[in-house]
PDB file of C-alpha atoms in Angstrom:
ATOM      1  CA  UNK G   1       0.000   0.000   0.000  1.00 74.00           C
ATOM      2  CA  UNK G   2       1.153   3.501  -1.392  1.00 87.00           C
ATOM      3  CA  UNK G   3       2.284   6.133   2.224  1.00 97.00           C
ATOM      4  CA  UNK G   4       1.218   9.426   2.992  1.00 98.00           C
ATOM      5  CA  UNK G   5       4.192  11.612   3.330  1.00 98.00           C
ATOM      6  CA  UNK G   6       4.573  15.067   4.704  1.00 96.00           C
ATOM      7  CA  UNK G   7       7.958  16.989   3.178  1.00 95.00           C
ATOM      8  CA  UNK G   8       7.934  20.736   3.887  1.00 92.00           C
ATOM      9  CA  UNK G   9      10.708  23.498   3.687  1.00 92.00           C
ATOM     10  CA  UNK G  10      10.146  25.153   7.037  1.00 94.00           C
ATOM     11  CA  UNK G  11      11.665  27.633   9.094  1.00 93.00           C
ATOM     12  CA  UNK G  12      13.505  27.039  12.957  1.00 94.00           C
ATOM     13  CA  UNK G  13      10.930  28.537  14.973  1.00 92.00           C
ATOM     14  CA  UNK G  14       7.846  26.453  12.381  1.00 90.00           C
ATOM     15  CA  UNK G  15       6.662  28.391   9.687  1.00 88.00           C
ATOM     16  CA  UNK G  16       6.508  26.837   6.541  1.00 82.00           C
ATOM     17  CA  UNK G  17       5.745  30.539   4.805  1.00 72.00           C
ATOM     18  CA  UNK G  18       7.050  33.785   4.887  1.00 62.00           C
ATOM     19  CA  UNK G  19       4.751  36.567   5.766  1.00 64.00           C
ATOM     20  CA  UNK G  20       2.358  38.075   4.114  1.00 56.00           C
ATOM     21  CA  UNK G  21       1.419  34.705   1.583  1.00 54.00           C
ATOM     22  CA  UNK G  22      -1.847  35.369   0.015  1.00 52.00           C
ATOM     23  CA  UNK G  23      -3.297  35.072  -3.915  1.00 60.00           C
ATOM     24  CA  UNK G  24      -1.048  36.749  -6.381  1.00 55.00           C
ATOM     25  CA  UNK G  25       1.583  36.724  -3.345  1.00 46.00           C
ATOM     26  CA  UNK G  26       2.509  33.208  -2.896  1.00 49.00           C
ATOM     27  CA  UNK G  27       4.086  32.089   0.137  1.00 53.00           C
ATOM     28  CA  UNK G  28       4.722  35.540   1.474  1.00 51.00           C
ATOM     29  CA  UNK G  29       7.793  38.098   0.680  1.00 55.00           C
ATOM     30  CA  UNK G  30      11.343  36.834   0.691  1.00 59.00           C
ATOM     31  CA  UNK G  31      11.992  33.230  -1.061  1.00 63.00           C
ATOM     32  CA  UNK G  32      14.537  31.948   2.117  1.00 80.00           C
ATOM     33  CA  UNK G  33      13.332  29.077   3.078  1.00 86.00           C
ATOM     34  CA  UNK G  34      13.444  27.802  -0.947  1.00 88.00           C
ATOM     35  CA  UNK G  35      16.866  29.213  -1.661  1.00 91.00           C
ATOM     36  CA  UNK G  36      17.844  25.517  -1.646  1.00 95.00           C
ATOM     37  CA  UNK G  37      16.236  24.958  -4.331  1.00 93.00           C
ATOM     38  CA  UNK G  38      18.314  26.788  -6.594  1.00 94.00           C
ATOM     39  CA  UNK G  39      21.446  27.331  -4.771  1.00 93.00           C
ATOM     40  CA  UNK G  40      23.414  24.208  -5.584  1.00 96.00           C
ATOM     41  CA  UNK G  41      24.665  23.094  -9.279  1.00 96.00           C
ATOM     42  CA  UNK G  42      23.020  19.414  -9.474  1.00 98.00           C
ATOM     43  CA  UNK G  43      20.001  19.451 -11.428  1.00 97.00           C
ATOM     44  CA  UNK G  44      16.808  17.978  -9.898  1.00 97.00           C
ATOM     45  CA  UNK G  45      15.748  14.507 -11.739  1.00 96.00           C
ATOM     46  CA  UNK G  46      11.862  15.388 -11.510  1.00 95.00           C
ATOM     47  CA  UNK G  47      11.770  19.195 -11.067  1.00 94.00           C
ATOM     48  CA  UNK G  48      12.952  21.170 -14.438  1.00 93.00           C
ATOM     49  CA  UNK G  49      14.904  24.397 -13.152  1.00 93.00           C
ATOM     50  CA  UNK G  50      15.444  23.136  -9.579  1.00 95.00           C
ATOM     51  CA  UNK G  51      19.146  23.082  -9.091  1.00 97.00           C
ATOM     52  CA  UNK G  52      20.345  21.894  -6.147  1.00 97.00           C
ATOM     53  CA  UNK G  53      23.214  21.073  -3.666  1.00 98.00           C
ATOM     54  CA  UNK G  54      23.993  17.267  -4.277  1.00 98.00           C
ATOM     55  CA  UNK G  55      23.259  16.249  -1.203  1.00 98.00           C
ATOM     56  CA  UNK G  56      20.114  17.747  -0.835  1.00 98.00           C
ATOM     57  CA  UNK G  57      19.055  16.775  -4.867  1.00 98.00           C
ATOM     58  CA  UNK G  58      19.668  13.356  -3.198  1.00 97.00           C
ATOM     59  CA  UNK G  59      16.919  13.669  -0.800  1.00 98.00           C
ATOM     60  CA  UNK G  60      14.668  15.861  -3.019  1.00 97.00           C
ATOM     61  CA  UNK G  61      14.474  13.447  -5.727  1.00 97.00           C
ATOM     62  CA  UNK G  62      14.510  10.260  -3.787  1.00 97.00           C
ATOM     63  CA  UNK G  63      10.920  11.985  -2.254  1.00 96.00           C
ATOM     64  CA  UNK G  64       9.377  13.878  -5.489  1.00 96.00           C
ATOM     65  CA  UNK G  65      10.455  10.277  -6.836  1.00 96.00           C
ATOM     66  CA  UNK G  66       7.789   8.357  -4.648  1.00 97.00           C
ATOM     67  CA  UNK G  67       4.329  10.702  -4.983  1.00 97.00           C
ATOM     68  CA  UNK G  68       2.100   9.857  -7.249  1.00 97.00           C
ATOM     69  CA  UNK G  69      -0.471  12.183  -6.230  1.00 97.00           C
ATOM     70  CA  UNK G  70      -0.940  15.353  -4.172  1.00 97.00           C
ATOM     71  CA  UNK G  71      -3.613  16.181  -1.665  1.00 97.00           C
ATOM     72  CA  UNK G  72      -3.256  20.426  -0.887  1.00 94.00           C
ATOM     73  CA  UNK G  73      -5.405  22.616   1.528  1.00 91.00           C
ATOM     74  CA  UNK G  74      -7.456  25.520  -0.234  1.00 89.00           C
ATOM     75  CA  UNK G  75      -5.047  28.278   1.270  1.00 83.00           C
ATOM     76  CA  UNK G  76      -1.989  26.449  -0.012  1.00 84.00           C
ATOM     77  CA  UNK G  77      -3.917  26.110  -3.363  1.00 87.00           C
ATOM     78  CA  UNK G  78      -4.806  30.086  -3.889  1.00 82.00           C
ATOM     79  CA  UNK G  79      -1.509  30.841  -2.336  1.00 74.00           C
ATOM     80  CA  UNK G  80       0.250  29.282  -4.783  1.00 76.00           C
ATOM     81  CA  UNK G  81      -2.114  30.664  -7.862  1.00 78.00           C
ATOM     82  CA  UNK G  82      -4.297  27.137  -8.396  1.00 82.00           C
ATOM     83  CA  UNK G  83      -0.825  26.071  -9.823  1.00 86.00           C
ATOM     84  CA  UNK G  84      -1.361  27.118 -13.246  1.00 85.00           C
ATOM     85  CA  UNK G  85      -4.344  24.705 -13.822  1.00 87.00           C
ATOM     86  CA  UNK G  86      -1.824  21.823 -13.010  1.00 87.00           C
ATOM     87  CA  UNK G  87      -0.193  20.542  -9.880  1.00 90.00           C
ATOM     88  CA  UNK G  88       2.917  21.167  -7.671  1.00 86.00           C
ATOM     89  CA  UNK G  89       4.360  18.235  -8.550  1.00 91.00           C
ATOM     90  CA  UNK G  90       5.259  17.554 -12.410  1.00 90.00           C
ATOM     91  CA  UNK G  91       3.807  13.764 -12.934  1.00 91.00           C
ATOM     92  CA  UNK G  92       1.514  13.763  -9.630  1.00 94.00           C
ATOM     93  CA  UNK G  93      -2.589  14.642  -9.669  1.00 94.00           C
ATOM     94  CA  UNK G  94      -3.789  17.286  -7.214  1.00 96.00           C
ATOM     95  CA  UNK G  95      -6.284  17.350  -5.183  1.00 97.00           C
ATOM     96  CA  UNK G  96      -7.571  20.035  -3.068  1.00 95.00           C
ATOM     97  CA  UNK G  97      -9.205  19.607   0.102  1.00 95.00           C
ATOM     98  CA  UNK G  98     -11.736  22.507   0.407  1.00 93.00           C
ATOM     99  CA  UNK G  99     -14.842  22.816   2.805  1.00 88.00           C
ATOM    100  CA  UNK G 100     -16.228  25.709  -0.242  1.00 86.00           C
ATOM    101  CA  UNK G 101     -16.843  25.296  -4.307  1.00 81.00           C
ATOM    102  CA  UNK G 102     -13.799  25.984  -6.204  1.00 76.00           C
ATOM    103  CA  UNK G 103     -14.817  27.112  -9.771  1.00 70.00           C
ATOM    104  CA  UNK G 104     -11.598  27.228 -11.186  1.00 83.00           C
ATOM    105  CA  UNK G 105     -10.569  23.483 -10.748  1.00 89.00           C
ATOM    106  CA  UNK G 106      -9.400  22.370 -14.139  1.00 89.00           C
ATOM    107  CA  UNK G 107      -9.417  18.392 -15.525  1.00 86.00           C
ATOM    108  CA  UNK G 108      -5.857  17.627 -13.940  1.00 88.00           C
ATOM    109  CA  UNK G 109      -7.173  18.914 -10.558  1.00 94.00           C
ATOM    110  CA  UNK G 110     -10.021  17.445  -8.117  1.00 94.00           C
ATOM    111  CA  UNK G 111     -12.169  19.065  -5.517  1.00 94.00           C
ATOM    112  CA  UNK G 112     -12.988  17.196  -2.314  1.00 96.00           C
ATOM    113  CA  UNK G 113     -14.929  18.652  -0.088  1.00 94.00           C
ATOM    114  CA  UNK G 114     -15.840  15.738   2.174  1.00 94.00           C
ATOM    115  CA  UNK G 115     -12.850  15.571   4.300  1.00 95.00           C
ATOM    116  CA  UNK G 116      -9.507  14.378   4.697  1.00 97.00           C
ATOM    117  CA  UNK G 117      -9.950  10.777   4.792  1.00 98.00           C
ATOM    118  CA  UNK G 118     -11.932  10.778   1.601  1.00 97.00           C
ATOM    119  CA  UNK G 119      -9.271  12.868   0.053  1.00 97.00           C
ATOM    120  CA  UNK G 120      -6.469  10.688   1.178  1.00 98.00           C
ATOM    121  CA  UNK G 121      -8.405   8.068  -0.401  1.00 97.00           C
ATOM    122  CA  UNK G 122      -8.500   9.415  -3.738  1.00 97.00           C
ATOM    123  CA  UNK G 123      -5.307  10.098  -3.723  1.00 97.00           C
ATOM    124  CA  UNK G 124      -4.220   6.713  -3.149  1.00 97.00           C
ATOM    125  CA  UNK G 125      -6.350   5.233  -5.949  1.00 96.00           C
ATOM    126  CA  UNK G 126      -4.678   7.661  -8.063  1.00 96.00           C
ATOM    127  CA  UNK G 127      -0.814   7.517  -7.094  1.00 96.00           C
ATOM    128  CA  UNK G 128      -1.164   3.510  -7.634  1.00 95.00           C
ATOM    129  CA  UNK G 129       1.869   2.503  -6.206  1.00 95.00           C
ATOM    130  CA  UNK G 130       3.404   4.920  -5.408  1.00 97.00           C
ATOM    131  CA  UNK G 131       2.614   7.756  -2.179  1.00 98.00           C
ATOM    132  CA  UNK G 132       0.538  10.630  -1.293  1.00 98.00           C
ATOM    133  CA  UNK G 133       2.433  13.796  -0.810  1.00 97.00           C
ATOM    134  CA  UNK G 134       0.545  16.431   1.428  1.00 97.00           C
ATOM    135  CA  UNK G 135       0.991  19.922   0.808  1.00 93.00           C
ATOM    136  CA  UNK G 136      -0.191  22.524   3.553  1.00 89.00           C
ATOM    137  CA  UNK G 137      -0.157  22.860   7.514  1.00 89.00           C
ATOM    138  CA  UNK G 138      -4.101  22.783   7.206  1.00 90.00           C
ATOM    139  CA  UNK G 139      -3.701  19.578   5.430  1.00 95.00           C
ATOM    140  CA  UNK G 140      -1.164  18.225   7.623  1.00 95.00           C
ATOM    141  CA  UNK G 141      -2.791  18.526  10.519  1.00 93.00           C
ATOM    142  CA  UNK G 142      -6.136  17.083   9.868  1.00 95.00           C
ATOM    143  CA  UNK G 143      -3.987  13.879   7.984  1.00 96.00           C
ATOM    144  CA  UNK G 144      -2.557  13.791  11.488  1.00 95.00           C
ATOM    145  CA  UNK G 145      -5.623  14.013  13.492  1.00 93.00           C
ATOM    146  CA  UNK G 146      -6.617  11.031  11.569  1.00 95.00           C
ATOM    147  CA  UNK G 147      -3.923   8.953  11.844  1.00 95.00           C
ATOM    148  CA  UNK G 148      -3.268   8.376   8.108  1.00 97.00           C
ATOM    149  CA  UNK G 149      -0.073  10.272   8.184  1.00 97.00           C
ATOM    150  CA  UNK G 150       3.618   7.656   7.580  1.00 98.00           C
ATOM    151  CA  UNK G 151       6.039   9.490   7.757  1.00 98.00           C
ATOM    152  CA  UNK G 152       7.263  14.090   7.429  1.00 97.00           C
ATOM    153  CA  UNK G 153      10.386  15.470   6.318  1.00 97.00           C
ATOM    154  CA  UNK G 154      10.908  18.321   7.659  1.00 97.00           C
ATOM    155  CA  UNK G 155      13.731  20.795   5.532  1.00 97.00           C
ATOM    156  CA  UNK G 156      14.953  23.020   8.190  1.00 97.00           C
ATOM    157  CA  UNK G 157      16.114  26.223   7.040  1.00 95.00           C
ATOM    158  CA  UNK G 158      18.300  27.941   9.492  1.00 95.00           C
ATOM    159  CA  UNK G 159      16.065  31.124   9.832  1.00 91.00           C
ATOM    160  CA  UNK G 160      13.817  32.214  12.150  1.00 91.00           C
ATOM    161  CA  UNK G 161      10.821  34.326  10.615  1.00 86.00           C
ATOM    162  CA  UNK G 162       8.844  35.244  13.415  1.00 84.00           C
ATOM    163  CA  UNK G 163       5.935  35.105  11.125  1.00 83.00           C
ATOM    164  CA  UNK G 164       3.984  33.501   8.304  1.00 81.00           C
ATOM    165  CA  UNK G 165       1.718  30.454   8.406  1.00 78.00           C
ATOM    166  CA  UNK G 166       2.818  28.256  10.908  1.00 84.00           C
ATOM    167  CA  UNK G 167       3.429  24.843   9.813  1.00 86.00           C
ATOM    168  CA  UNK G 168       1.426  22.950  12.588  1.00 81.00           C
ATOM    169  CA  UNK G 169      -2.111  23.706  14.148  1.00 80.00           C
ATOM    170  CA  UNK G 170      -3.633  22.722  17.239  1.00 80.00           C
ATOM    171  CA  UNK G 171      -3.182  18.803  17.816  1.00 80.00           C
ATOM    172  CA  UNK G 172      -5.691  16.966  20.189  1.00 75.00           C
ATOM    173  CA  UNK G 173      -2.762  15.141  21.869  1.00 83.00           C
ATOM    174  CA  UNK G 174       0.893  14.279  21.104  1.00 86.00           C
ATOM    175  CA  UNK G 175       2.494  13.277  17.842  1.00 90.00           C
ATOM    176  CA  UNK G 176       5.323  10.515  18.330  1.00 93.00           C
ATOM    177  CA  UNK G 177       8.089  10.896  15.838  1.00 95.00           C
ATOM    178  CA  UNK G 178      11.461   8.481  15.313  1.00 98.00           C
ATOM    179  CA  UNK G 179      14.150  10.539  13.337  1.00 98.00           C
ATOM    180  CA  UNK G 180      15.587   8.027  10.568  1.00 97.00           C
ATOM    181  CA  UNK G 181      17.470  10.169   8.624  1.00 97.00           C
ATOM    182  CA  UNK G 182      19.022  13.933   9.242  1.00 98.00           C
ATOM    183  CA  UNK G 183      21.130  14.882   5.892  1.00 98.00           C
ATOM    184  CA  UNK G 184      23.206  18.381   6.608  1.00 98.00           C
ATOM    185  CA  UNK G 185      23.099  20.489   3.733  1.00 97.00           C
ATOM    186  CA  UNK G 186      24.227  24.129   2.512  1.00 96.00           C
ATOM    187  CA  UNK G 187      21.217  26.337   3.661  1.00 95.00           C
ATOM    188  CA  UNK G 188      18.921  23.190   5.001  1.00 97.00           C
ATOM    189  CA  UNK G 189      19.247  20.277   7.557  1.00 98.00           C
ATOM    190  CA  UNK G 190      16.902  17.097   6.139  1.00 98.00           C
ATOM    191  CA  UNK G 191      14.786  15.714   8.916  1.00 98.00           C
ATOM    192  CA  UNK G 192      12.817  12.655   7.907  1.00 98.00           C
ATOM    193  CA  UNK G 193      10.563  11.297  10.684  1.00 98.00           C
ATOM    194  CA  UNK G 194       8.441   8.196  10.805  1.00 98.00           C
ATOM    195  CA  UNK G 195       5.389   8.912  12.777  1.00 96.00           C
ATOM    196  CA  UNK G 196       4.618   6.251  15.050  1.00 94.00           C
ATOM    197  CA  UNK G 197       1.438   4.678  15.913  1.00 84.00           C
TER     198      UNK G 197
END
């Protein structure tokens, strides 16, 4: 069975945006905790443009490599300008988890508006074999609340923003995480967690 994976840049005191993000903003003023996207001189596998430090191109494309489809919360989706039409991934379907109608869903996009367990399940039925990525704190959380979540990376950018959206909301109890993997990296620290049930 395909898992539901969490990988988010995010900042040391948890923000996973800069502030001010917003439609025709994106995630918020200043691009720092994405510089590691482009700082390095590997090229990204799955990601055209992306050039990367090796070591983190490692980790990048051994992740983007795995998700076959996308589940993203409405703010994440008009943050990021409904993607173009497509998705944030360049092979993987999107689907946006929305409690209102979202008119401007094209055909490589779905709208649930059911919840996150029936959005997680879609997801799976489309990625086949291979995971669900999760995009959004929103999104996160809920997948949490539920218990469907496998395992988060976390790329730690050495920053602390003192505002933006933070990457976590309110929990009703304790998440346990086991660190497998911690990959140092210029301008990011790789922190991949299994979540444990």
């Amino acid at each position: 069975m395909s898992k539901v994976i969490s990988a988010h840049a995010v900042s040391v005191d948890g923000y996973i945006t800069c502030r001010g993000p917003g439609a025709g903003r994106g995630l918020g003023h200043g691009t720092m905790l994405f510089d590691w996207y482009f700082d390095g001189d590997t090229p990204s596998q799955v990601f055209d443009g992306f050039r990367l430090s090796a070591p983190s191109a490692r980790v990048f494309d051994a992740l983007a490599g795995r998700v076959g489809a996308v589940v993203a919360g409405r703010n994440t989706y008009e943050d990021s300008d409904h993607f173009g039409g497509g998705s944030p991934h360049p092979t993987a379907r999107l689907f946006v988890l929305s409690h209102r109608p979202a008119a401007e869903i094209t055909e490589r996009q779905a709208l649930v508006t059911s919840g996150i367990e029936d959005a997680v399940a879609a997801a799976r039925e489309a990625a086949g074999d291979k995971d669900v990525g999760l995009m959004g704190g929103g999104v996160v959380t809920e997948a949490l609340k539920a218990g469907l979540v496998d395992e988060m990376v976390l790329h730690q950018v050495p920053v602390l923003l003192g505002g933006g959206r933070p990457f976590f909301q309110a929990l009703p109890g304790h998440v346990r995480l086991r660190l497998v993997d911690a990959v140092p990296a210029p301008g990011v620290t790789h922190l991949h967690y299994k979540v444990e049930r």
